[in-house]
CSV table of C-alpha atoms and ligand atoms in Angstrom, one decimal:
chain,number,residue,atom,x,y,z
A,1,MET,CA,18.7,-24.3,-10.9
A,2,LEU,CA,17.8,-21.1,-9.2
A,3,LEU,CA,14.0,-21.2,-9.2
A,4,VAL,CA,11.6,-18.2,-9.5
A,5,GLY,CA,9.9,-19.2,-6.3
A,6,GLU,CA,10.4,-21.9,-3.7
A,7,PRO,CA,8.4,-22.8,-0.6
A,8,ILE,CA,10.3,-22.9,2.7
A,9,LEU,CA,9.3,-26.0,4.7
A,10,GLY,CA,11.2,-27.4,7.6
A,11,GLU,CA,11.1,-29.2,11.0
A,12,GLY,CA,8.2,-27.0,12.2
A,13,GLU,CA,5.9,-28.2,9.4
A,14,LYS,CA,7.0,-31.8,9.8
A,15,LYS,CA,6.2,-31.7,13.5
A,16,ALA,CA,2.9,-30.0,12.9
A,17,LEU,CA,1.9,-32.7,10.4
A,18,ALA,CA,3.0,-35.5,12.7
A,19,ASP,CA,0.9,-34.0,15.6
A,20,VAL,CA,-2.2,-33.9,13.4
A,21,VAL,CA,-1.6,-37.5,12.4
A,22,SER,CA,-1.2,-38.6,16.0
A,23,SER,CA,-4.3,-36.7,17.0
A,24,GLY,CA,-6.4,-39.0,14.8
A,25,TRP,CA,-8.5,-36.1,13.4
A,26,ILE,CA,-7.4,-35.0,10.0
A,27,THR,CA,-10.5,-33.3,8.4
A,28,MET,CA,-11.7,-29.8,9.2
A,29,GLY,CA,-11.6,-29.1,12.9
A,30,GLN,CA,-9.8,-27.0,15.6
A,31,LYS,CA,-6.6,-26.4,13.6
A,32,VAL,CA,-8.6,-24.9,10.7
A,33,ARG,CA,-10.3,-22.7,13.2
A,34,ASP,CA,-7.0,-21.7,14.8
A,35,LEU,CA,-5.6,-20.8,11.4
A,36,GLU,CA,-8.7,-18.7,10.6
A,37,THR,CA,-8.3,-16.8,13.9
A,38,ALA,CA,-4.6,-16.2,13.4
A,39,PHE,CA,-4.9,-15.3,9.8
A,40,ALA,CA,-7.6,-12.7,10.6
A,41,GLN,CA,-5.5,-11.3,13.3
A,42,CYS,CA,-2.5,-11.0,11.0
A,43,HIS,CA,-4.7,-8.9,8.6
A,44,GLY,CA,-6.3,-6.8,11.3
A,45,ALA,CA,-9.7,-8.5,10.6
A,46,GLU,CA,-12.3,-9.8,12.9
A,47,ASP,CA,-12.5,-13.3,11.3
A,48,ALA,CA,-11.5,-15.3,8.3
A,49,VAL,CA,-12.7,-18.5,6.6
A,50,ALA,CA,-10.1,-21.1,5.4
A,51,VAL,CA,-10.9,-22.9,2.2
A,52,SER,CA,-9.4,-25.3,-0.3
A,53,SER,CA,-7.9,-22.7,-2.7
A,54,CYS,CA,-8.0,-19.0,-3.7
A,55,THR,CA,-10.1,-20.0,-6.7
A,56,ALA,CA,-12.6,-21.5,-4.3
A,57,ALA,CA,-12.4,-18.4,-2.1
A,58,MET,CA,-13.2,-16.2,-5.2
A,59,HIS,CA,-16.1,-18.5,-6.3
A,60,LEU,CA,-17.6,-18.4,-2.8
A,61,ILE,CA,-17.3,-14.6,-2.6
A,62,MET,CA,-19.1,-14.3,-5.9
A,63,MET,CA,-21.9,-16.6,-4.7
A,64,ALA,CA,-22.2,-15.1,-1.3
A,65,LEU,CA,-22.5,-11.6,-2.9
A,66,ASP,CA,-25.3,-13.0,-5.1
A,67,ILE,CA,-23.4,-12.3,-8.3
A,68,GLY,CA,-24.8,-14.4,-11.1
A,69,PRO,CA,-26.3,-14.6,-14.6
A,70,GLY,CA,-26.8,-11.2,-16.2
A,71,ASP,CA,-24.2,-9.6,-14.0
A,72,GLU,CA,-20.8,-8.2,-15.2
A,73,VAL,CA,-17.7,-8.2,-13.1
A,74,LEU,CA,-14.7,-5.9,-14.0
A,75,VAL,CA,-11.5,-7.9,-13.7
A,76,PRO,CA,-7.9,-7.2,-14.8
A,77,SER,CA,-6.8,-9.3,-17.7
A,78,LEU,CA,-3.3,-9.3,-16.4
A,79,SER,CA,-3.9,-11.9,-13.8
A,80,PHE,CA,-4.0,-15.7,-13.3
A,81,VAL,CA,-7.0,-17.2,-15.1
A,82,ALA,CA,-8.6,-18.1,-11.8
A,83,THR,CA,-9.6,-14.4,-11.4
A,84,ALA,CA,-11.9,-14.7,-14.4
A,85,ASN,CA,-12.9,-18.3,-14.0
A,86,SER,CA,-14.4,-17.7,-10.6
A,87,VAL,CA,-16.7,-15.1,-12.2
A,88,VAL,CA,-17.7,-17.6,-14.9
A,89,TYR,CA,-18.4,-20.3,-12.3
A,90,ALA,CA,-21.0,-18.0,-10.7
A,91,GLY,CA,-22.7,-17.6,-14.1
A,92,ALA,CA,-21.6,-13.9,-14.5
A,93,THR,CA,-19.5,-12.3,-17.2
A,94,PRO,CA,-16.0,-11.2,-16.6
A,95,VAL,CA,-15.3,-7.8,-18.4
A,96,PHE,CA,-11.5,-7.4,-18.9
A,97,VAL,CA,-9.9,-4.1,-17.9
A,98,ASP,CA,-6.5,-2.8,-19.0
A,99,ILE,CA,-3.6,-2.0,-16.6
A,100,SER,CA,-2.7,1.6,-15.8
A,101,SER,CA,0.7,1.5,-17.5
A,102,LEU,CA,3.8,-0.6,-17.9
A,103,ALA,CA,5.2,1.1,-14.7
A,104,GLU,CA,2.0,0.4,-12.8
A,105,PRO,CA,0.6,-2.9,-14.1
A,106,VAL,CA,-2.5,-3.0,-11.9
A,107,ILE,CA,-6.1,-2.6,-13.1
A,108,SER,CA,-6.7,0.9,-14.5
A,109,LEU,CA,-9.4,3.0,-12.9
A,110,SER,CA,-10.1,5.1,-15.9
A,111,ASN,CA,-10.4,2.0,-18.1
A,112,ALA,CA,-12.7,0.4,-15.5
A,113,GLU,CA,-14.8,3.5,-15.6
A,114,MET,CA,-15.2,3.2,-19.4
A,115,LYS,CA,-16.2,-0.5,-19.1
A,116,CYS,CA,-18.9,0.1,-16.5
A,117,THR,CA,-22.4,-0.6,-17.6
A,118,SER,CA,-25.8,-0.9,-15.9
A,119,ARG,CA,-25.1,-4.6,-15.6
A,120,THR,CA,-21.8,-4.1,-13.7
A,121,LYS,CA,-22.1,-5.5,-10.2
A,122,ALA,CA,-18.5,-5.8,-8.9
A,123,VAL,CA,-14.9,-5.0,-9.5
A,124,VAL,CA,-12.0,-7.3,-8.7
A,125,LEU,CA,-8.6,-5.8,-7.8
A,126,MET,CA,-5.5,-7.9,-8.1
A,127,HIS,CA,-2.5,-6.6,-6.2
A,128,PHE,CA,0.0,-7.6,-8.9
A,129,ALA,CA,3.3,-8.9,-7.6
A,130,GLY,CA,2.1,-7.9,-4.2
A,131,TYR,CA,2.0,-4.2,-4.9
A,132,LEU,CA,-1.2,-2.8,-3.4
A,133,CYS,CA,-3.8,-1.0,-5.6
A,134,ASP,CA,-4.9,2.5,-4.5
A,135,ARG,CA,-7.3,1.8,-1.7
A,136,GLN,CA,-9.1,5.2,-1.4
A,137,ALA,CA,-9.4,5.7,-5.2
A,138,TRP,CA,-11.1,2.3,-5.6
A,139,ARG,CA,-13.3,2.6,-2.6
A,140,ASP,CA,-14.5,5.9,-4.0
A,141,PHE,CA,-15.1,4.4,-7.4
A,142,ALA,CA,-17.0,1.4,-6.0
A,143,LYS,CA,-19.1,3.6,-3.9
A,144,ARG,CA,-19.9,6.1,-6.7
A,145,LYS,CA,-20.8,3.2,-9.1
A,146,GLY,CA,-22.6,1.1,-6.5
A,147,LEU,CA,-20.3,-1.9,-7.0
A,148,PHE,CA,-19.0,-4.6,-4.8
A,149,LEU,CA,-15.2,-4.3,-4.3
A,150,ILE,CA,-13.4,-7.6,-4.2
A,151,GLU,CA,-9.6,-8.2,-3.7
A,152,ASP,CA,-7.8,-11.1,-5.4
A,153,ALA,CA,-5.1,-11.0,-2.8
A,154,ALA,CA,-3.3,-14.1,-3.9
A,155,HIS,CA,0.0,-12.1,-4.2
A,156,ALA,CA,-0.5,-9.9,-1.2
A,157,VAL,CA,-0.6,-12.0,2.0
A,158,ALA,CA,0.3,-10.5,5.4
A,159,ILE,CA,0.7,-6.9,4.5
A,160,ASP,CA,-1.0,-3.9,6.1
A,161,GLY,CA,-4.2,-2.8,4.4
A,162,VAL,CA,-4.9,-5.9,2.4
A,163,GLY,CA,-8.2,-7.5,3.1
A,164,GLN,CA,-9.7,-4.1,4.1
A,165,TYR,CA,-10.4,-2.6,0.7
A,166,GLY,CA,-14.1,-3.4,0.3
A,167,ASP,CA,-16.5,-6.3,0.6
A,168,ALA,CA,-14.2,-9.3,0.6
A,169,ALA,CA,-10.6,-10.6,-0.2
A,170,ALA,CA,-9.4,-14.0,-1.4
A,171,PHE,CA,-6.0,-15.3,-0.4
A,172,SER,CA,-4.0,-18.3,-1.8
A,173,PHE,CA,-1.8,-20.7,0.0
A,174,TYR,CA,-0.7,-22.5,-3.2
A,175,GLY,CA,2.9,-23.8,-3.2
A,176,ASN,CA,4.4,-20.8,-5.0
A,177,LYS,CA,2.8,-18.1,-2.9
A,178,ASN,CA,4.4,-16.2,0.0
A,179,MET,CA,3.0,-18.7,2.5
A,180,THR,CA,1.8,-22.2,1.6
A,181,THR,CA,-0.3,-25.1,2.7
A,182,GLY,CA,0.3,-26.9,-0.7
A,183,GLU,CA,-3.2,-26.1,-1.8
A,184,GLY,CA,-5.3,-23.8,0.2
A,185,GLY,CA,-6.8,-20.3,0.6
A,186,ALA,CA,-8.8,-18.0,2.8
A,187,VAL,CA,-11.5,-15.4,2.7
A,188,VAL,CA,-11.5,-12.2,4.7
A,189,ALA,CA,-14.6,-10.0,4.8
A,190,PRO,CA,-15.5,-7.2,7.2
A,191,ASP,CA,-19.2,-8.0,7.2
A,192,PRO,CA,-19.8,-11.0,9.6
A,193,ALA,CA,-23.0,-12.0,7.8
A,194,LEU,CA,-21.2,-12.2,4.5
A,195,LEU,CA,-18.4,-14.2,6.1
A,196,GLU,CA,-20.9,-16.6,7.6
A,197,ARG,CA,-22.5,-17.2,4.2
A,198,VAL,CA,-19.0,-18.0,2.8
A,199,ARG,CA,-18.4,-20.3,5.8
A,200,GLN,CA,-21.7,-22.2,5.2
A,201,MET,CA,-21.2,-22.4,1.4
A,202,ARG,CA,-17.7,-23.9,2.0
A,203,GLY,CA,-19.4,-27.0,3.3
A,204,HIS,CA,-22.4,-27.7,1.0
A,205,GLY,CA,-24.5,-25.1,2.7
A,206,MET,CA,-24.9,-27.3,5.7
A,207,THR,CA,-25.9,-25.8,9.0
A,208,SER,CA,-23.2,-27.8,10.8
A,209,GLY,CA,-20.1,-29.8,10.0
A,210,THR,CA,-18.8,-33.2,11.1
A,211,PHE,CA,-16.7,-31.6,13.8
A,212,GLN,CA,-19.5,-29.5,15.3
A,213,ARG,CA,-21.8,-32.5,15.3
A,214,LEU,CA,-19.3,-34.6,17.2
A,215,HIS,CA,-19.2,-31.9,19.9
A,216,SER,CA,-22.9,-31.2,20.1
A,217,ARG,CA,-25.8,-33.4,21.0
A,218,SER,CA,-27.6,-32.9,17.8
A,219,PRO,CA,-26.7,-35.3,14.9
A,220,CYS,CA,-29.0,-33.3,12.5
A,221,TYR,CA,-28.2,-30.7,10.0
A,222,ASP,CA,-30.1,-28.8,7.4
A,223,VAL,CA,-29.0,-27.4,4.0
A,224,THR,CA,-30.3,-23.8,3.6
A,225,MET,CA,-28.3,-22.7,0.5
A,226,LEU,CA,-26.4,-24.2,-2.4
A,227,GLY,CA,-22.9,-24.9,-1.2
A,228,PHE,CA,-19.7,-26.7,-2.3
A,229,ASN,CA,-17.0,-28.9,-0.9
A,230,TYR,CA,-14.3,-26.2,-0.5
A,231,ARG,CA,-13.1,-27.2,2.9
A,232,MET,CA,-9.6,-27.1,4.2
A,233,ASP,CA,-8.3,-30.0,6.3
A,234,GLU,CA,-6.3,-30.2,9.6
A,235,LEU,CA,-3.0,-31.2,7.9
A,236,ARG,CA,-3.0,-28.1,5.7
A,237,ALA,CA,-4.1,-25.9,8.5
A,238,ALA,CA,-1.3,-27.1,10.8
A,239,VAL,CA,1.2,-26.3,8.1
A,240,GLY,CA,-0.4,-23.0,7.5
A,241,LEU,CA,-0.1,-22.0,11.2
A,242,VAL,CA,3.6,-22.6,11.1
A,243,GLN,CA,4.0,-20.7,7.8
A,244,LEU,CA,1.9,-17.8,9.1
A,245,GLY,CA,4.3,-17.4,12.0
A,246,GLN,CA,7.1,-16.7,9.5
A,247,VAL,CA,5.5,-15.0,6.6
A,248,LYS,CA,6.0,-11.4,7.8
A,249,ALA,CA,9.7,-12.0,8.2
A,250,TRP,CA,9.8,-13.7,4.8
A,251,ASN,CA,8.1,-10.6,3.2
A,252,GLU,CA,10.8,-8.4,4.8
A,253,LYS,CA,13.5,-10.6,3.2
A,254,ARG,CA,11.7,-10.4,-0.1
A,255,LYS,CA,11.7,-6.6,0.3
A,256,ALA,CA,15.4,-6.4,1.0
A,257,LEU,CA,16.1,-8.6,-2.1
A,258,THR,CA,13.9,-6.5,-4.2
A,259,GLU,CA,15.8,-3.4,-3.2
A,260,VAL,CA,19.1,-5.1,-4.2
A,261,TYR,CA,17.5,-6.1,-7.5
A,262,ARG,CA,16.4,-2.5,-8.2
A,263,GLY,CA,19.9,-1.2,-7.6
A,264,VAL,CA,21.8,-3.8,-9.6
A,265,ILE,CA,19.4,-3.7,-12.5
A,266,ASP,CA,19.7,0.1,-12.7
A,267,ALA,CA,23.5,-0.2,-12.7
A,268,LEU,CA,23.9,-3.2,-15.1
A,269,CYS,CA,20.8,-3.2,-17.3
A,270,PRO,CA,19.6,0.5,-17.6
A,271,LEU,CA,17.2,-0.4,-20.5
A,272,VAL,CA,15.3,-2.8,-18.3
A,273,THR,CA,12.7,-1.4,-16.0
A,274,VAL,CA,11.3,-2.7,-12.8
A,275,PRO,CA,7.6,-1.8,-12.3
A,276,PHE,CA,6.3,0.2,-9.4
A,277,THR,CA,8.8,2.0,-7.1
A,278,SER,CA,10.5,1.1,-3.8
A,279,ARG,CA,8.1,3.3,-1.9
A,280,TRP,CA,5.0,1.3,-3.0
A,281,ALA,CA,3.5,-0.9,-0.3
A,282,SER,CA,4.0,-4.6,-1.3
A,283,SER,CA,4.4,-8.1,-0.1
A,284,TYR,CA,7.0,-8.6,-2.9
A,285,HIS,CA,5.5,-11.8,-4.2
A,286,ILE,CA,7.5,-11.8,-7.5
A,287,LEU,CA,10.1,-9.7,-9.2
A,288,PRO,CA,8.7,-8.7,-12.6
A,289,ILE,CA,10.9,-6.7,-15.1
A,290,VAL,CA,10.0,-5.1,-18.4
A,291,LEU,CA,12.4,-5.8,-21.3
A,292,PRO,CA,13.1,-3.5,-24.2
A,293,ALA,CA,10.5,-4.1,-26.9
A,294,THR,CA,13.2,-5.3,-29.4
A,295,ILE,CA,14.5,-8.2,-27.3
A,296,ASP,CA,13.6,-11.7,-28.3
A,297,ARG,CA,12.3,-12.8,-24.9
A,298,GLN,CA,12.3,-16.6,-25.7
A,299,ARG,CA,16.0,-16.4,-26.5
A,300,LEU,CA,16.7,-14.6,-23.3
A,301,VAL,CA,14.8,-17.2,-21.3
A,302,GLU,CA,16.9,-19.9,-22.9
A,303,HIS,CA,20.1,-18.0,-22.1
A,304,MET,CA,19.0,-17.6,-18.4
A,305,ARG,CA,18.1,-21.3,-18.3
A,306,ASP,CA,21.6,-22.2,-19.6
A,307,ALA,CA,23.0,-20.1,-16.8
A,308,GLY,CA,21.0,-22.2,-14.3
A,309,ILE,CA,18.3,-19.6,-13.7
A,310,GLN,CA,14.6,-20.2,-14.1
A,311,THR,CA,12.4,-17.3,-15.4
A,312,THR,CA,8.7,-17.2,-16.0
A,313,ILE,CA,6.0,-14.9,-17.4
A,314,HIS,CA,3.3,-13.1,-15.4
A,315,TYR,CA,0.9,-13.4,-17.2
A,316,PRO,CA,-0.3,-14.4,-20.6
A,317,PRO,CA,-3.3,-12.0,-20.5
A,318,ILE,CA,-6.5,-13.8,-19.7
A,319,HIS,CA,-8.4,-12.3,-22.7
A,320,MET,CA,-5.8,-13.8,-25.0
A,321,LEU,CA,-6.2,-17.3,-23.8
A,322,SER,CA,-8.1,-19.4,-26.4
A,323,PHE,CA,-11.1,-20.0,-24.1
A,324,TYR,CA,-11.7,-16.3,-23.4
A,325,ARG,CA,-10.4,-15.2,-26.8
A,326,ARG,CA,-13.3,-17.1,-28.5
A,327,GLN,CA,-15.8,-15.0,-26.5
A,328,ALA,CA,-14.3,-11.6,-27.4
A,329,PRO,CA,-12.0,-12.1,-30.4
A,330,SER,CA,-11.6,-8.4,-31.1
A,331,LEU,CA,-10.9,-7.2,-27.6
A,332,ARG,CA,-7.6,-5.3,-27.3
A,333,LEU,CA,-6.0,-4.1,-24.1
A,334,PRO,CA,-2.9,-2.3,-25.4
A,335,PHE,CA,-1.0,-1.8,-22.1
A,336,THR,CA,-1.8,-5.3,-20.9
A,337,GLU,CA,-0.6,-6.8,-24.2
A,338,ASP,CA,2.5,-4.7,-24.3
A,339,PHE,CA,3.4,-5.5,-20.7
A,340,ALA,CA,2.7,-9.3,-21.1
A,341,TYR,CA,4.8,-9.3,-24.3
A,342,ARG,CA,7.8,-7.7,-22.6
A,343,GLU,CA,7.6,-9.0,-19.0
A,344,LEU,CA,10.0,-11.5,-17.5
A,345,THR,CA,9.8,-12.7,-13.9
A,346,LEU,CA,13.2,-13.2,-12.1
A,347,PRO,CA,13.8,-15.5,-9.1
A,348,LEU,CA,12.7,-14.0,-5.8
A,349,HIS,CA,12.3,-16.0,-2.6
A,350,PRO,CA,13.5,-15.8,1.0
A,351,ARG,CA,16.1,-18.6,0.5
A,352,MET,CA,18.1,-16.3,-1.9
A,353,ASP,CA,20.8,-13.9,-0.9
A,354,GLU,CA,22.5,-10.8,-2.4
A,355,CYS,CA,25.0,-13.0,-4.3
A,356,ASP,CA,22.1,-14.8,-6.0
A,357,VAL,CA,20.6,-11.5,-7.1
A,358,ASP,CA,24.0,-10.4,-8.5
A,359,ARG,CA,24.3,-13.7,-10.4
A,360,VAL,CA,20.8,-13.3,-11.9
A,361,VAL,CA,21.4,-9.7,-13.1
A,362,THR,CA,24.8,-10.5,-14.4
A,363,ALA,CA,23.3,-13.4,-16.4
A,364,LEU,CA,20.5,-11.0,-17.5
A,365,GLU,CA,23.1,-8.4,-18.7
A,366,ALA,CA,25.0,-11.1,-20.7
A,367,GLY,CA,21.8,-12.5,-22.1
A,368,LEU,CA,20.7,-9.1,-23.3
A,369,GLN,CA,24.0,-8.4,-25.0
A,370,GLU,CA,23.8,-11.8,-26.8
A,371,CYS,CA,20.2,-11.1,-27.9
A,372,TRP,CA,21.2,-7.7,-29.3
A,373,ARG,CA,24.3,-9.0,-31.1
A,374,SER,CA,22.4,-11.8,-32.8
A,375,SER,CA,19.2,-10.0,-33.7
A,376,ARG,CA,19.7,-9.0,-37.3
A,377,VAL,CA,16.1,-7.9,-37.9
A,378,ALA,CA,14.3,-5.8,-35.4
A,379,PHE,CA,11.8,-7.9,-33.5
A,380,ARG,CA,8.4,-6.8,-34.7
A,381,HIS,CA,5.8,-6.2,-32.0
A,382,ASP,CA,2.5,-7.0,-33.5
A,383,GLY,CA,-0.7,-9.0,-32.6
A,384,ALA,CA,0.2,-12.0,-34.7
A,385,LYS,CA,3.6,-12.4,-33.0
A,386,LEU,CA,2.0,-11.8,-29.7
A,387,SER,CA,-0.5,-14.6,-29.9
A,388,GLU,CA,2.1,-16.9,-31.4
A,389,ASN,CA,4.3,-16.1,-28.4
A,390,PHE,CA,1.6,-17.0,-25.9
A,391,ARG,CA,0.8,-20.2,-27.7
A,392,ALA,CA,4.4,-21.3,-27.6
B,1,LIG,C1,-2.3,-18.3,-7.5
B,1,LIG,C2,-3.4,-17.3,-7.9
B,1,LIG,C3,-4.7,-17.6,-7.8
B,1,LIG,C4,-5.2,-19.0,-7.6
B,1,LIG,O1,-4.9,-19.5,-6.4
B,1,LIG,P1,-5.2,-21.0,-6.0
B,1,LIG,O2,-5.0,-21.1,-4.5
B,1,LIG,O3,-4.2,-21.9,-6.8
B,1,LIG,O4,-6.6,-21.3,-6.4
B,1,LIG,C5,-5.7,-16.6,-8.1
B,1,LIG,N1,-5.3,-15.4,-8.5
B,1,LIG,C6,-4.0,-15.1,-8.6
B,1,LIG,C7,-3.6,-13.7,-8.9
B,1,LIG,C8,-3.0,-16.0,-8.3
B,1,LIG,O5,-1.7,-15.7,-8.4
C-alpha cells in the first residue's frame, strides 16, 4: 500500500535513542535543550521551547497570552480539531472563519474581518498543506484590530518565514508530519518574556526542573503560575535532532514530487485542480486535490484503495464535527464546506519517486472514469449529504 504519509526513520535515530538509553538520563535534559536551540536556529529565531505536542504548544500559547473566558479567537474551520480545542482548553471561544477560496484554502482575511467583535483577542493562522498565509496582510490586520497573531504551523516546519508572523507559532512532531519524534511539538515566539512563560508553564509553572536542580545547589522550587505537564523527553529530543538535520532536504524532495504531481494531473485529469500554485512558498506537507463536484468521492477512495493507494481527507471541517456543531448548529462556511466535500489527499512523502506519482495519477484517472461511467444520477451537493459524508 502506498501511504499518504510515512515517517523516515533509520540508523541515525536508532543510534540516537541507544545513546540516550546508555546515558541513563531519559527525562527532559540537555538533548531537549539542544533540540530547542537547533530548532530555533532552523527558523531564524532566538529560541524555542520543546513540548509534548502541537496541541500542548497551542494551549500554552493561549495561556501565556492570557487568553481566557470571555475572549474570542478567530480560527480556520478547515484544520485539525486541535486548532479549536486549544482555544476551548483556555476557556475562550473559537470563532470559525471560512477559507478564501477552493484555490486558496487558507483562512480568509475578509471573512475574519466580518467575524471580529469587541471580544476578539487573537487570530490563528494555519498554513494549510504547508502553504504559507500572507504574512504582511495578516500582520497589518492583527495590528489594526489589536489582536494577537498566532500560527498553527503544524504543516509548515523548516521553511523561511514561518514562526515570524506574529506573537507565537506552534509546531508538531507527530508521526505524519514533515519531521517527527512520534509525539512532540515546539513553540517559537519572538518575545523572550512570552517564551519564558511558555517554558515555565510546560513544567507545572515550577521555577526549576529536575535537571536544573540536579545541576544547582538548591533543591527548592516555587510554583508561580498554573502550569501543565507538557514536557518533552530526551528520547524524543534525540530523534528530533536527527530528523531536524534532514527535514530541509525532505521538504525539497516533497517540492519536486509536488511539481511532478501538478504536471501529471494537468495532463491526465484536467478537471481535477491542485490548490495554490507552484510559486507559493510551502513545506509541501500534503498533496490536496479538489475533485469535480459530481464525483462520488467515497467510490473513488475505494477505487484507489483497490489499486493499492491510500487517500485521506483534510479535513472534515471543525464546525461540522458533532461537538462543535452542537454549539453553533446554523453556522455555514460555504467555501470550507465545498472544499472539504471535494478534497482528496494523495500520497506525498520523501520515500516516493516520480514513478509512484505516475502510478497514483494513472489510478486517479481510471477511478474518475469509472465513477463517471457508473454515476446514473448526478451527485447532489447539499448539506444533508455533506454531514452524512463526514459521519461515514
Ligand atoms: C497535527 C496537527 C495538530 C496537532 O498536532 P499534535 O502534535 O498531534 O498535537 C494541530 N494542528 C494541525 C493543523 C495539525 O495538522
